Amino acid sequence: MRLKLTHLGRIVGITVSLASCLTLIKTVEAVKKEDFKTCSQSGFCRRNRAYADDALAQPSFKSPYIILKDSVKLGDSKVYAEVKNTETDVLLTLDLFILQDNTARIRINEKNPIKPRYDDHAQFTIANQLIDSSVHKTSRAKDGVITILLDNTNKRKVIITSEPLRIEFIVDEKPIVSLNDRGFFNFEHLRTKESHKPKMVEKTNDEGAIELVEAESEKDLWEESFKTWTDPKPNGPESFGLDVSFHGFSHVYGIPEHSSSLSLKETKGGEGSYDEPYRLYNTDVFEYAADTPMSLYGAVPFMVAHQKDMSAGVFFMNPAETWIDIVKTKPEQKNTAQKAFSFGKKVEDTKSTQTHWMTEAGVLDLFVFLGPSTKDILRQYHAITGTPSMPQMFAIGYHQSRWNYINQRDVLEVDSQFDKHDIPYDVIWLDIEYTDEKKYFTWDIPKFPDAIKMEEELEHKGRKLVTIIDPHIKRDDNYHICQTAKDNGYFVQQPSGGDYEAWCWPGQSSWVDFSSPAAREWWKSEFGFDKFKGTRENVHIWNDMNEPSVFNGPEITMQKEMIHYGKWEHRVLHNLYSVLTHYSTAEGIKERTKVAQRPFVLSRGFYAGTQRYGPIWTGDNMVDWESLYYTNPMILSNSIAGISFSGADVPGFFGNPSPELLVRWYQAAVFQPFFRGHAHIDTKRREPYLLDEPYRSITRASLRERYALLPYWYTLFFEAHKTGVPMMRPMFMEFPEDEALFTTEDQFMLGSGMLVKPVTSEGTFAAEIYFPGDQPWYDTQTFEKIQHNGYKTVEAPIEKVPAYYRGGHIIPRRERARRSTSGMKLDPFTLVIALDNKGQAHGELYLDDGETYDFESGAYVRTQFIYNNGVLTSKNLHEDPSSDAATKYAASIKDVRIERIRLLGVEQPEHIHVVHPDATRTPVSFEYSVATGYLTIKDPKTLVSQGGWRIEIQ
Amino acid sequence: MVKSTLLLSLPCVLAAVTLVRGANPSMRGISPEHYDLYAPLLQNGESTWKCLDKSKTIHYSAINDDYCDCPDGSDEPGTSACPNSLFYCENKDHIPAYIKSFAVNDGVCDQSCCDGSDEFNGLTSCPNICKQVSIEFKKYQAELNNIQSVGILAKQKLLDAAEVIAEGWLQEKAVIQQEIDFKYADLDNLKRELEILEKAQIKHTPIEKFDNAKTIKQARKIALLQRHILGLQDDIDVLVSILHDLKNDHNHNYHDMAVKSAISGYDEFIETYEDYKTTIEKDLADIEDSSEDFITDEYEVDEAEADVPENSEDELSSEDVAAKEALESTRKAYDDLNSDISNQEQKLENINEELSKDYGHNREWLTLKDVCVEKNEGEYTYSLCILGTAYQKSNKDSSRTNLGRFEKFAGTVESGAKDRYHEHLHSHGTRCWNGPERSVRAFFECGAETEILEVSEPEKCEYHFRMRSPAVCETPHIPSEDKDVKLAEGEVEERLHLHEEL
C-alpha cells in the first residue's frame, strides 16, 4: 500500500509550499505576547526575583528567617516551630508532617495575621485522608538541628536547620531536595497600608548628594497596572517565594500547562533557555505559540525530578498565580573511566537543578515525595490529590467535533457518513452555536427542533452526544439561568458589591461562583433531565472557557480583585476556578440518573485534582507540524503531573491541514489518551470520510487500530485509576536507568508494553527511534523482530506510524471492525504475546461494564496472562472473585473468548493444544511465518472470564 | 423518522431476487442464490472449501465458525469475524438486504435487516419487524410515486412550454434572417449613393482650431480632476493609517465580528492598493507629460480659450450647406441601416446562443429560468432565482446579501447527484469577512413545485439549498431482468461480481 515515489514527491512539493504560506499567516495571527504579563510586569514576581538576585549578588547574604528554638515542638510524626523574620520581627508558623509512603508536608503561615490567609482550597485539592507515617523518629541536636527519620533503616531523613531556616531531605546520606538552600525564602506578611513602613534605600541624586528613596521593591505593593487595567490590591503585598533545590538532578518535569519541552528548560537566559520563569496562571491564549514558558489554560504546581537511580517530587499546593524559575548548576566532573564505559550512548554530565517558586497569595503548603521511582512519586502524589476517575468505555473511543455542526440534520448526516465509510466513532459534539444566543442549557430550536429524537437516533447505534456548557452566563432578564443565579447571589461579585459583569461569547455575561457551595449544588441540579430540556442519558458535557476566559479582562481573564464566596478575592483561587466548574458539572451528570453513570466532562482549564473529574485538552492549537510535534511533550508533561487523560485537537484547531498532516496527526492520536477531531468555524470540513484516497483508508486504519487497542487502553486507564501511573508515559518512566532517554519527548511508551514514535514532520518517511533495554521489540504492523539497543532508523511511509510491542509483554486487543465501542461488548479478544529473550511474557486485561460504578463493588474481570516455557496460562487478579458482583459480571460475559493468539518471536511449533479447565485436551490449528517468527493460533476458545485453562505450544 | 431510515436502507436493498429457501441452516448470511458457491469440495476424504478469492483452502467446517480465515472475508458471511464481509438478511415479507459485517451482533437492530437475523449472540434481541417495515416502505414508495407522477406531469408542462419557447426562437430566427437579407440589399444601394455624394463634396471645414480649444477645455478638467484625485488619495491614506492602527492595536480576544470584518477588508484592500496607487500616479504623470505640449499654466489655457470662434458655420456658403445636408442625411440613413442590421444580427446571435445554451436534457430548466423561490429560515429569508441570483435577506432589517449568481450545473456522482442538472452552483456572491466569496449549492429532488426545502451553511459562507423541482423528475426506471444482482454500494457490487466469475 505504499505510495509510489512520484506521488510522494508531488505531495511533498505541494505541502511544502502550503506550509510556507501557513507560516506567513501565522506570524500575522499568532499570539500577542504583550497581552500577557512577563515576570517584571507582575509585582510579586518581580519582587521575589529581585530578592533572589540580591541574595545571589551579596556574598554575605544570609536568609533573615530563623527558627525560634524555644518554640519547637516534636510530636508524633510532626514538628512544629515558629520562624522569625529577623528583619521585620514578624512570626511565622512552620508545620512539618511526615506522611506514609515517603511523603512529607510542610506548611508555613503567619502566626498572627491581621486577617486569615486563604487556605480553603485544600478541601478541594486533597482528596484523601492524609495518613501519618507510622515510622518516625525525631531528634534534636544541641545546635538546634532537628532530624526526622522517615523509615526504620536510616535511609531517608529530613534535617531542619534553625539559623537560617533550611530543610533538607536526605537519602542514603546524600541531600536530595532542600528548601531555602539559597535563601530565597521570602514571606510577605499581611499589613495595612497605614502601618506599612516603606523600605528606604540610599541613592545618589543628580547633585551627587546621597538621599533616602523608596526601594524598588516598594513599587506595585498597593496598586498595580497592566495595560489599561489597574489592580487595586486592597490587601497589599501577600506573596511568598521559596527556593527548592534538587541535588544531582539534571532534569525536572511537570508543572503543566506550557507549550514547552518535556524536560523543563532553564529560565534565566542563555542559549537554549527562556528569559522568563514558567508561569502557572490559567489563561485563554489565542493561537498560542510553541516553545514558551507562558501560561496556558491549566496549572498544576507539581514538579518531578529524575536521575538515574532516584526521583523526587514537590507539590506546591496553591491555586494563586505562581511563577517558577529554573536554573541548573555546572556539571559535576565525571571520571574518565565512567565516560569510556558508556561509549556509544548519549551520556549527560550530572547537574543539579535549582528552582524558585513564587506565589501571589495564600499559605505555603508544600508536599515533598521521595519516590524512589517516578511511578512511586505518582502514587504518592495521587494519594494526596486523588487518582484519575475511571472513564466510560466510549470516552476513550474517537470523538468527532467541530465548531459547529449546524443543525439536527447535519449531526445525523455526519453520523451516517461514518457508517457509510466504515469509520468507527463514538461521540459527536456540539459547540456553542447549538444554543439560543449562547444561553447555555437552551437550544436553538429552529436548528434543533427535536434534540431528543436526534439523541435517540445516536443512541440506537450506541453513540453519544456532547454539548458545550460554559461558566459565563448571558445577562438576560428572560433567561432562567441568569435569573436564578442573580436572585440567589450565585455570581462572582464586584468589590463594591453587585454582580461582576464582562464580555464573553454571549456578550455581556456574569460568571457563576463555583466556590460557593450553594451555587455548586444549584449548578449540579441544572443538569437534571427535567431541567436541561432536550438532553437524555447519552448526552454528556464539555466545559470550555473556564480559566475563566473573559474577553475584555486583563490577560483575557477575570480581574483579581473580584469577590468570591467567603469574601475571598479571585486572586487567591484563580487556578482553582476551572476544577470547581469541572467538578460541579461532573457531579451534576452523575446525579441526574437513578443508577449513576460515570460522567464524561471535558474541561479546558485544569488544576491539581482535575484528574478526578474528567479529561482536558490542550486548547486552541494551530494546524501545523510544529503543533503536532508539541502534542507529545505537552501530553507527557500533563501525564507526569497527574493529568493523564488529555489530548490535543486533531488535526489542530486553527487552519486547514494538508492530507499528509491530517493523516500523521490521526496516527499520533491513536496513542494519545483523549482522541477528538475538532475544528475552528472558519476551516473547511475535514471529517475523515471526506479525505481522498489513499488518505481516507489510512485514517480509517488508524481509527480501527485505536479501537483494536481499546482493551489495552482500558486496562491502562484502570491501572491509572488504581495507582496514578499514566497511560502515556515518558520513556524515562519505563527505562529510568537510561540517561539517553531523559530528554526524549518525541517517542513515548503506551503503558509498559508499547513504544510509539509518531512522525511529526512533513515529508518524512523514516524515523530515528531509540530502542532501549536488551529485550527485543516487535513492529506492530509487520511483527518483525527488532533486536537492537540504541538508535535505529526505520522506514515510515505515509501509512505507517512506528509503534512496537515490547518483548516480555502481552497486549489484549479486539480486532473486529465495529462502528462504536457499544458494539464491541461481547466481541472476542486477540492476545499479542511479544516474547522476551527468555521466551517469556506477561500482561493484563481489565474489563467491566464500561458505564456504571458497579466495578467499585467488584463487577469486573481482571486477568493476568502468563507465558512461560511454551505454556500460556491465566491468573485471576480479582480481589474477591467469588463475590456476587464478580460472578454476576463474569456471567454477563461468559461466552467472551480469546479468538486468536499472535505469538511474536517464537520457534515453529509442532503441535498446539488447549487444556480446558475440565482437563480435556484439544488440538488447535495454527499458522506460522518462518520469515518473521510469527505464529497465529486459531481460536483456542478459551474464555476470558474463566481461569484454569492452559495453551501448550510444543 | 421512518422515512429517513428507510431511505438510508435503500442503497442496500436488492432490486429483485428469486427466493429459494436454503436447506442448509449453517449458511447464515448467504443469499440462497449463492448457496452453490458454498458447496464443499472433497479432498483426501475431507470436506474442504476454497475462499472465493481462491487464495486459500480451508476446512469446510471453518465456514461461519466465527473466525476469519479468508483474506476476502468470504468464509464468514454470517458473523462479524471478517472486517470486509457482507451479511445477507432474508427479510421475508420485505426486501432482502446485505449489511456490513460490523453490524452483525453489535447490539443494534438495523433497519435494513428488519427480520432481526443479524443479532443472535444475546447482546440484544431484535424482533422481526419486516411486515411493518414493508407496509411503511410501500406507503413511502407510494408517496414517492405520487410525488413523482405529479412531478412528471409538471415536468411535461415545463417541457411543453420550453418547446413553445424554442419553437418561437426558431421562427423568430427565420424572420430575422430574412429581414437581414433584405436590409443588406438596401444597404448596398445607400452605399453607392453615398459614394457619389462624397465625391462631389470637396470642401473641408476648418475645425482644427475649434478642436484645439476643446482640448484645452478638457485639459482644464483633467487638471481639476488631478487635484481631486490627489486630495482623495490623501484622505485614503489617512483612512489607511487609521485602519492600520486598528489592525495592530485591537484586542483580538474580543472576537468582535465588526472589527474582524474591518481588518480582513483592510488586508484585502491594502494588498492591491499600493499597486493601484502606483498605477494612478503613473497615469497622472503620463497625463502631465502629454498635456505639457499645449498647456503650461492656467493663464495660457485662458488665452487659448479666448481665441475660440463663436460660430464657425457663419463662414460657409448656402450651396455648400445644401450639399452638406444631402451628404449628411444619406450618411445618416446609411449609418442607421448599418446599425439596424448589426442590431438584428445581434438578436440572431442571441437566439442562436439561447438555442445552443444548456437548459437540461430537454430544456427542462428553460421555463423555470428567473423563476424565484423563497424560504424563511427564521433569522433570514433565502431566495434563489433559477439560473439567476441567490440572496439572503434579513428578517430583522432590510439588508440583503448576494449569495451568488448561477455559474453551472454541478452535479457529480460523488456529491450524490444523478446527473449534473440535479445540482446548481451559484458563485461569486459577496465576500465574507475572513472567508471566501459566498456561494450556493442547490440540490434538487423531484417535486410538483419548485421550492426550497431547507437551507444550511455547512461551512462558512458555503450555503446548501435542498430544493424540489419538477425539472428533475424522471419516469421510474424499470428494474432490468438480467441475473446480475444490482446493488447500489460499489463495494457490494464488486464482491458479487467476484462471485459471478466463479
mmCIF file with all atom_site columns, C-alpha atoms in Angstrom, chain B residues 7 31 38 46 160 163 186 212 231 249 262 270-271 273 359 380 420 436 490 495:
data_model
loop_
_atom_site.group_PDB
_atom_site.id
_atom_site.type_symbol
_atom_site.label_atom_id
_atom_site.label_alt_id
_atom_site.label_comp_id
_atom_site.label_asym_id
_atom_site.label_entity_id
_atom_site.label_seq_id
_atom_site.pdbx_PDB_ins_code
_atom_site.Cartn_x
_atom_site.Cartn_y
_atom_site.Cartn_z
_atom_site.occupancy
_atom_site.B_iso_or_equiv
_atom_site.pdbx_formal_charge
_atom_site.auth_seq_id
_atom_site.auth_comp_id
_atom_site.auth_asym_id
_atom_site.auth_atom_id
_atom_site.pdbx_PDB_model_num
ATOM 1  C CA . LEU B 1 7   ? -34.076 5.911   2.789   1.00 0.00 ? 7   LEU B CA 1
ATOM 2  C CA . SER B 1 31  ? -28.200 -15.359 -0.158  1.00 0.00 ? 31  SER B CA 1
ATOM 3  C CA . TYR B 1 38  ? -20.580 -22.599 -0.610  1.00 0.00 ? 38  TYR B CA 1
ATOM 4  C CA . GLU B 1 46  ? -12.113 -34.360 3.925   1.00 0.00 ? 46  GLU B CA 1
ATOM 5  C CA . ASP B 1 160 ? -44.063 21.733  -23.428 1.00 0.00 ? 160 ASP B CA 1
ATOM 6  C CA . GLU B 1 163 ? -40.711 23.646  -26.654 1.00 0.00 ? 163 GLU B CA 1
ATOM 7  C CA . ASP B 1 186 ? -30.887 48.301  -49.188 1.00 0.00 ? 186 ASP B CA 1
ATOM 8  C CA . ASN B 1 212 ? -7.719  72.725  -30.056 1.00 0.00 ? 212 ASN B CA 1
ATOM 9  C CA . GLY B 1 231 ? -6.953  65.142  -2.451  1.00 0.00 ? 231 GLY B CA 1
ATOM 10 C CA . ASP B 1 249 ? -3.777  47.592  18.287  1.00 0.00 ? 249 ASP B CA 1
ATOM 11 C CA . ALA B 1 262 ? -12.922 45.621  9.005   1.00 0.00 ? 262 ALA B CA 1
ATOM 12 C CA . ILE B 1 270 ? -4.053  47.011  1.114   1.00 0.00 ? 270 ILE B CA 1
ATOM 13 C CA . GLU B 1 271 ? -2.887  44.058  -0.940  1.00 0.00 ? 271 GLU B CA 1
ATOM 14 C CA . TYR B 1 273 ? -3.873  49.345  -3.007  1.00 0.00 ? 273 TYR B CA 1
ATOM 15 C CA . TYR B 1 359 ? -31.050 24.169  -20.280 1.00 0.00 ? 359 TYR B CA 1
ATOM 16 C CA . TYR B 1 380 ? -33.142 35.131  7.310   1.00 0.00 ? 380 TYR B CA 1
ATOM 17 C CA . ARG B 1 420 ? -25.225 17.377  -13.334 1.00 0.00 ? 420 ARG B CA 1
ATOM 18 C CA . PRO B 1 436 ? -14.404 33.209  0.739   1.00 0.00 ? 436 PRO B CA 1
ATOM 19 C CA . GLY B 1 490 ? -19.863 -0.145  -5.014  1.00 0.00 ? 490 GLY B CA 1
ATOM 20 C CA . ARG B 1 495 ? -17.895 -8.667  -4.173  1.00 0.00 ? 495 ARG B CA 1
#
